[in-house]
Amino acid sequence: MQPEILAAGAVLWRPGEDGPELALIHRPKYGDWTFPKGKLKRGEHLLAAAQREVFEETGIRPVLGRPLAPSFYDKEGKLKRVDYWCATPAADEAVDEAVDPREVDDLEWLPLDRVADRLTYERDRPVLEDFSRQVARETVPIVFVRHAIALSKADWFDQDELRPLNRRGRERAQQLEVLLAAFPAGAAYSSTSARCLETLLPYCAAEGVAVTGLPEFTLGTSKPAQATARLDEIIESGRPAVVCGHGEHIDEMIAYTSGRLGTPVPVGPLEKGDFVVFHTAGGRLVATEHHD
């Protein structure tokens, strides 16, 4: 049965003196204590909704980490699905004016061992249990993006490496600016082809991240040994990274990274504009996710 209502949110946490502290919100309309979440707007992506809803209900801009188990429950006769992520605050202070007191009138940071007793709903407990399965720490994402749709070869009469995105591709690049910003910002690498560089350009400009074009990631000029050596550097650096490439190469890079991290390849060939996230901690894989 497919859910009729889609929502997204996060388990927002921060380090405390005695371990992680989690943020719970109180909603006066329902008189409940729960995790910040909310319904998707029409056409909105889950990652964008999670960022927006957490900010609207807490005044805190979240940085998303690993995904958590989704929650399913009945909402007025309709099946509702809520997707959650671990998240940490992007800044130390909340923006109080972002929160409508009619929606949320209180926020409390509670030690992990006190959260279960405060939660109103039984359906929130599996989400808490999933969060608790791993020691709370910030994860490091490695994101692989296939470039967005470019002008067709039939309409382009110059060097293929210069072939740019078309209108739909530019729209997808603008969407990726928001979606990739959900995760910790880090280094950005790309094929030297215009269509790959342009796919990351809005994100890099918004985040103040320089994009490095690499011949070893470029169609027709790459050398497999150099590409895998570069991937080894990225994996071993322990820093967030975004990599954009061509379909033929990005799938190979995902397969190589999966092997390095000891996990099956998480998805088949990526469509244009799709991306995969490997969440790592201490050089080990924590979770993967795929977004189209």
Short mmCIF file of C-alpha atoms in Angstrom, two decimals:
data_model
loop_
_atom_site.label_atom_id
_atom_site.label_comp_id
_atom_site.label_asym_id
_atom_site.label_seq_id
_atom_site.Cartn_x
_atom_site.Cartn_y
_atom_site.Cartn_z
CA MET A 1 0.00 0.00 0.00
CA GLN A 2 1.46 3.32 -1.09
CA PRO A 3 1.38 6.17 1.43
CA GLU A 4 -1.00 8.99 0.53
CA ILE A 5 0.67 11.55 2.79
CA LEU A 6 4.42 12.21 2.69
CA ALA A 7 6.32 14.11 5.37
CA ALA A 8 9.93 14.64 6.42
CA GLY A 9 11.80 15.68 9.53
CA ALA A 10 14.85 15.04 11.66
CA VAL A 11 16.13 13.89 15.01
CA LEU A 12 18.03 17.05 15.87
CA TRP A 13 20.88 16.47 18.33
CA ARG A 14 23.90 18.17 19.87
CA PRO A 15 26.73 17.01 22.15
CA GLY A 16 25.97 17.37 25.87
CA GLU A 17 28.00 16.98 29.03
CA ASP A 18 26.76 13.41 29.51
CA GLY A 19 26.23 12.42 25.90
CA PRO A 20 23.94 13.53 23.08
CA GLU A 21 20.98 15.80 23.73
CA LEU A 22 17.93 15.63 21.44
CA ALA A 23 15.49 18.40 20.58
CA LEU A 24 11.79 17.73 21.11
CA ILE A 25 9.07 20.21 20.20
CA HIS A 26 5.71 20.83 21.88
CA ARG A 27 2.75 21.54 19.60
CA PRO A 28 -0.10 23.35 21.38
CA LYS A 29 -2.68 22.21 18.81
CA TYR A 30 -2.10 18.57 19.76
CA GLY A 31 -0.56 18.96 23.21
CA ASP A 32 2.22 16.57 22.21
CA TRP A 33 5.99 16.19 22.37
CA THR A 34 7.57 14.90 19.18
CA PHE A 35 10.39 15.30 16.67
CA PRO A 36 10.21 18.24 14.24
CA LYS A 37 8.64 17.19 10.95
CA GLY A 38 5.97 18.22 8.46
CA LYS A 39 4.21 17.44 5.19
CA LEU A 40 5.84 17.96 1.83
CA LYS A 41 4.58 20.80 -0.31
CA ARG A 42 3.45 19.94 -3.83
CA GLY A 43 6.49 18.94 -5.87
CA GLU A 44 8.86 19.35 -2.92
CA HIS A 45 11.77 16.94 -2.44
CA LEU A 46 12.13 15.04 0.83
CA LEU A 47 15.50 16.62 1.61
CA ALA A 48 14.17 20.12 1.01
CA ALA A 49 11.12 19.42 3.14
CA ALA A 50 13.21 18.07 6.02
CA GLN A 51 15.38 21.22 6.02
CA ARG A 52 12.39 23.55 5.78
CA GLU A 53 10.23 21.84 8.41
CA VAL A 54 13.00 21.58 11.01
CA PHE A 55 13.82 25.26 10.57
CA GLU A 56 10.17 26.33 10.73
CA GLU A 57 9.50 24.30 13.89
CA THR A 58 12.76 24.95 15.76
CA GLY A 59 14.36 28.06 14.24
CA ILE A 60 17.51 25.95 13.76
CA ARG A 61 18.97 25.25 10.34
CA PRO A 62 19.76 21.52 10.28
CA VAL A 63 22.74 19.78 8.75
CA LEU A 64 21.54 16.31 7.80
CA GLY A 65 23.47 13.15 8.58
CA ARG A 66 22.50 9.53 8.08
CA PRO A 67 18.89 8.62 7.23
CA LEU A 68 16.78 6.91 9.87
CA ALA A 69 14.01 4.34 9.55
CA PRO A 70 10.83 5.95 8.20
CA SER A 71 7.68 6.02 10.28
CA PHE A 72 4.31 4.78 8.92
CA TYR A 73 0.95 5.41 10.55
CA ASP A 74 -2.69 6.10 9.86
CA LYS A 75 -3.70 9.75 9.57
CA GLU A 76 -7.46 10.19 9.31
CA GLY A 77 -7.85 7.03 7.26
CA LYS A 78 -4.82 7.68 5.06
CA LEU A 79 -1.41 6.03 5.28
CA LYS A 80 1.25 8.58 6.20
CA ARG A 81 5.01 8.10 5.76
CA VAL A 82 7.56 10.30 7.54
CA ASP A 83 11.21 10.12 6.49
CA TYR A 84 13.76 11.16 9.13
CA TRP A 85 17.44 11.99 9.24
CA CYS A 86 19.90 12.53 12.05
CA ALA A 87 20.72 16.23 12.09
CA THR A 88 22.94 18.71 13.91
CA PRO A 89 22.47 22.48 14.20
CA ALA A 90 24.19 24.54 11.52
CA ALA A 91 24.61 27.34 14.08
CA ASP A 92 24.60 27.59 17.87
CA GLU A 93 21.62 29.91 18.22
CA ALA A 94 18.04 29.47 17.09
CA VAL A 95 16.20 32.13 15.11
CA ASP A 96 13.12 32.57 17.29
CA GLU A 97 11.14 34.60 14.76
CA ALA A 98 11.19 31.63 12.37
CA VAL A 99 8.87 29.65 14.68
CA ASP A 100 5.13 30.25 14.69
CA PRO A 101 4.02 29.90 18.37
CA ARG A 102 0.65 28.63 17.20
CA GLU A 103 2.46 25.65 15.70
CA VAL A 104 5.28 25.12 18.23
CA ASP A 105 5.29 26.83 21.63
CA ASP A 106 8.22 25.07 23.30
CA LEU A 107 11.48 23.28 22.47
CA GLU A 108 13.52 21.26 24.95
CA TRP A 109 16.93 19.65 24.66
CA LEU A 110 16.83 16.37 26.56
CA PRO A 111 19.55 13.80 27.34
CA LEU A 112 19.14 10.69 25.21
CA ASP A 113 18.05 8.54 28.17
CA ARG A 114 15.13 10.89 28.95
CA VAL A 115 13.70 11.25 25.44
CA ALA A 116 11.62 8.06 25.36
CA ASP A 117 9.68 9.07 28.49
CA ARG A 118 8.85 12.49 27.01
CA LEU A 119 7.70 11.31 23.58
CA THR A 120 3.93 11.32 23.22
CA TYR A 121 3.59 8.81 20.40
CA GLU A 122 4.57 5.17 20.32
CA ARG A 123 5.28 5.56 16.58
CA ASP A 124 8.23 7.85 17.38
CA ARG A 125 10.01 5.21 19.45
CA PRO A 126 11.38 3.12 16.53
CA VAL A 127 12.88 6.34 15.13
CA LEU A 128 14.54 6.99 18.49
CA GLU A 129 15.74 3.39 18.66
CA ASP A 130 17.30 3.66 15.20
CA PHE A 131 19.08 6.85 16.26
CA SER A 132 20.33 5.14 19.44
CA ARG A 133 21.76 2.10 17.64
CA GLN A 134 24.92 3.99 16.79
CA VAL A 135 26.92 6.29 19.01
CA ALA A 136 25.81 9.79 18.08
CA ARG A 137 28.46 11.52 16.04
CA GLU A 138 28.53 13.64 12.94
CA THR A 139 28.92 11.62 9.77
CA VAL A 140 30.96 12.50 6.70
CA PRO A 141 29.08 12.34 3.38
CA ILE A 142 30.59 11.42 0.02
CA VAL A 143 28.08 12.34 -2.68
CA PHE A 144 28.19 11.12 -6.28
CA VAL A 145 26.10 13.10 -8.80
CA ARG A 146 25.47 12.29 -12.43
CA HIS A 147 25.41 15.50 -14.45
CA ALA A 148 22.03 16.96 -15.37
CA ILE A 149 20.56 16.95 -18.89
CA ALA A 150 22.74 18.66 -21.48
CA LEU A 151 22.08 19.91 -25.00
CA SER A 152 21.85 17.00 -27.42
CA LYS A 153 24.89 16.16 -29.50
CA ALA A 154 22.79 16.78 -32.62
CA ASP A 155 22.31 20.42 -31.58
CA TRP A 156 25.93 21.03 -30.64
CA PHE A 157 28.64 21.62 -33.23
CA ASP A 158 31.63 22.39 -31.03
CA GLN A 159 33.94 20.31 -28.85
CA ASP A 160 31.86 17.84 -26.80
CA GLU A 161 33.60 18.79 -23.57
CA LEU A 162 32.09 22.29 -23.98
CA ARG A 163 28.51 21.03 -24.45
CA PRO A 164 26.42 22.80 -21.76
CA LEU A 165 23.26 21.94 -19.83
CA ASN A 166 19.92 22.61 -21.48
CA ARG A 167 17.05 24.43 -19.76
CA ARG A 168 15.88 21.35 -17.84
CA GLY A 169 19.45 20.64 -16.82
CA ARG A 170 19.89 24.17 -15.45
CA GLU A 171 16.66 23.79 -13.49
CA ARG A 172 17.97 20.54 -12.00
CA ALA A 173 21.27 22.22 -11.09
CA GLN A 174 19.29 24.85 -9.19
CA GLN A 175 17.38 22.10 -7.36
CA LEU A 176 20.65 20.39 -6.48
CA GLU A 177 21.84 23.62 -4.84
CA VAL A 178 19.16 23.10 -2.16
CA LEU A 179 19.39 19.32 -1.90
CA LEU A 180 23.17 19.05 -1.61
CA ALA A 181 23.19 21.90 0.92
CA ALA A 182 21.30 19.58 3.29
CA PHE A 183 24.61 17.85 4.03
CA PRO A 184 27.88 19.20 5.46
CA ALA A 185 29.73 21.28 2.88
CA GLY A 186 33.16 20.11 1.79
CA ALA A 187 35.27 19.70 -1.32
CA ALA A 188 33.68 19.55 -4.78
CA TYR A 189 35.17 17.62 -7.68
CA SER A 190 33.97 17.28 -11.24
CA SER A 191 34.76 16.09 -14.70
CA THR A 192 36.24 18.96 -16.70
CA SER A 193 33.25 18.86 -19.07
CA ALA A 194 31.01 21.92 -19.00
CA ARG A 195 27.86 19.90 -18.29
CA CYS A 196 29.39 18.39 -15.13
CA LEU A 197 30.87 21.65 -13.87
CA GLU A 198 27.59 23.50 -14.50
CA THR A 199 25.65 20.86 -12.56
CA LEU A 200 27.59 21.74 -9.38
CA LEU A 201 27.98 25.47 -10.05
CA PRO A 202 24.83 26.75 -8.22
CA TYR A 203 25.62 24.62 -5.17
CA CYS A 204 29.28 25.63 -5.08
CA ALA A 205 28.44 29.32 -5.51
CA ALA A 206 25.85 29.23 -2.71
CA GLU A 207 28.09 27.30 -0.31
CA GLY A 208 31.30 29.16 -1.15
CA VAL A 209 32.96 25.93 -2.25
CA ALA A 210 35.46 25.84 -5.12
CA VAL A 211 34.88 23.09 -7.68
CA THR A 212 37.96 21.29 -8.97
CA GLY A 213 37.78 19.90 -12.51
CA LEU A 214 39.72 16.64 -12.80
CA PRO A 215 40.81 15.09 -16.11
CA GLU A 216 40.77 11.64 -14.51
CA PHE A 217 37.00 11.99 -13.99
CA THR A 218 36.39 13.20 -17.57
CA LEU A 219 34.84 11.10 -20.33
CA GLY A 220 37.34 10.24 -23.04
CA THR A 221 40.38 11.48 -21.12
CA SER A 222 40.23 9.59 -17.84
CA LYS A 223 42.75 7.01 -16.74
CA PRO A 224 41.22 4.34 -14.44
CA ALA A 225 44.24 4.05 -12.13
CA GLN A 226 44.36 7.81 -11.63
CA ALA A 227 40.62 7.96 -11.00
CA THR A 228 40.70 5.24 -8.33
CA ALA A 229 43.74 6.82 -6.70
CA ARG A 230 41.84 10.10 -6.49
CA LEU A 231 38.83 8.32 -5.00
CA ASP A 232 41.11 6.74 -2.41
CA GLU A 233 42.27 10.23 -1.42
CA ILE A 234 38.68 11.44 -1.11
CA ILE A 235 37.58 8.43 0.97
CA GLU A 236 40.62 8.56 3.23
CA SER A 237 40.52 12.33 3.77
CA GLY A 238 37.67 12.07 6.28
CA ARG A 239 36.13 15.24 4.82
CA PRO A 240 32.78 15.76 3.05
CA ALA A 241 32.96 15.67 -0.73
CA VAL A 242 30.71 15.97 -3.77
CA VAL A 243 31.75 14.37 -7.05
CA CYS A 244 29.99 14.99 -10.38
CA GLY A 245 30.67 12.97 -13.49
CA HIS A 246 29.35 11.25 -16.58
CA GLY A 247 27.01 8.28 -16.41
CA GLU A 248 29.66 5.81 -17.52
CA HIS A 249 32.14 6.96 -14.92
CA ILE A 250 29.92 7.90 -11.99
CA ASP A 251 28.52 4.35 -11.83
CA GLU A 252 32.07 2.96 -11.84
CA MET A 253 33.05 5.37 -9.05
CA ILE A 254 30.02 4.34 -6.99
CA ALA A 255 30.90 0.66 -7.49
CA TYR A 256 34.53 1.27 -6.52
CA THR A 257 33.56 3.24 -3.41
CA SER A 258 31.07 0.53 -2.43
CA GLY A 259 33.85 -2.04 -2.65
CA ARG A 260 36.22 0.12 -0.61
CA LEU A 261 33.59 0.57 2.10
CA GLY A 262 32.52 -3.08 2.04
CA THR A 263 28.91 -2.65 0.93
CA PRO A 264 26.89 -3.81 -2.09
CA VAL A 265 26.37 -1.21 -4.80
CA PRO A 266 23.35 0.71 -3.45
CA VAL A 267 21.62 1.48 -6.76
CA GLY A 268 21.65 0.67 -10.46
CA PRO A 269 22.82 3.10 -13.12
CA LEU A 270 22.07 6.69 -12.12
CA GLU A 271 19.74 8.77 -14.25
CA LYS A 272 20.87 12.28 -15.17
CA GLY A 273 20.68 14.58 -12.15
CA ASP A 274 20.40 11.70 -9.65
CA PHE A 275 22.81 11.31 -6.74
CA VAL A 276 23.95 8.77 -4.16
CA VAL A 277 25.23 9.60 -0.66
CA PHE A 278 27.65 7.42 1.31
CA HIS A 279 27.56 8.42 4.99
CA THR A 280 30.82 7.49 6.70
CA ALA A 281 32.25 7.81 10.20
CA GLY A 282 35.81 6.98 11.15
CA GLY A 283 36.43 5.68 7.64
CA ARG A 284 33.58 3.15 7.91
CA LEU A 285 30.24 3.14 6.11
CA VAL A 286 27.24 4.10 8.24
CA ALA A 287 24.45 4.40 5.65
CA THR A 288 23.70 5.08 2.00
CA GLU A 289 20.85 6.86 0.27
CA HIS A 290 19.78 7.49 -3.33
CA HIS A 291 17.84 10.53 -4.56
CA ASP A 292 16.32 11.32 -7.92
#
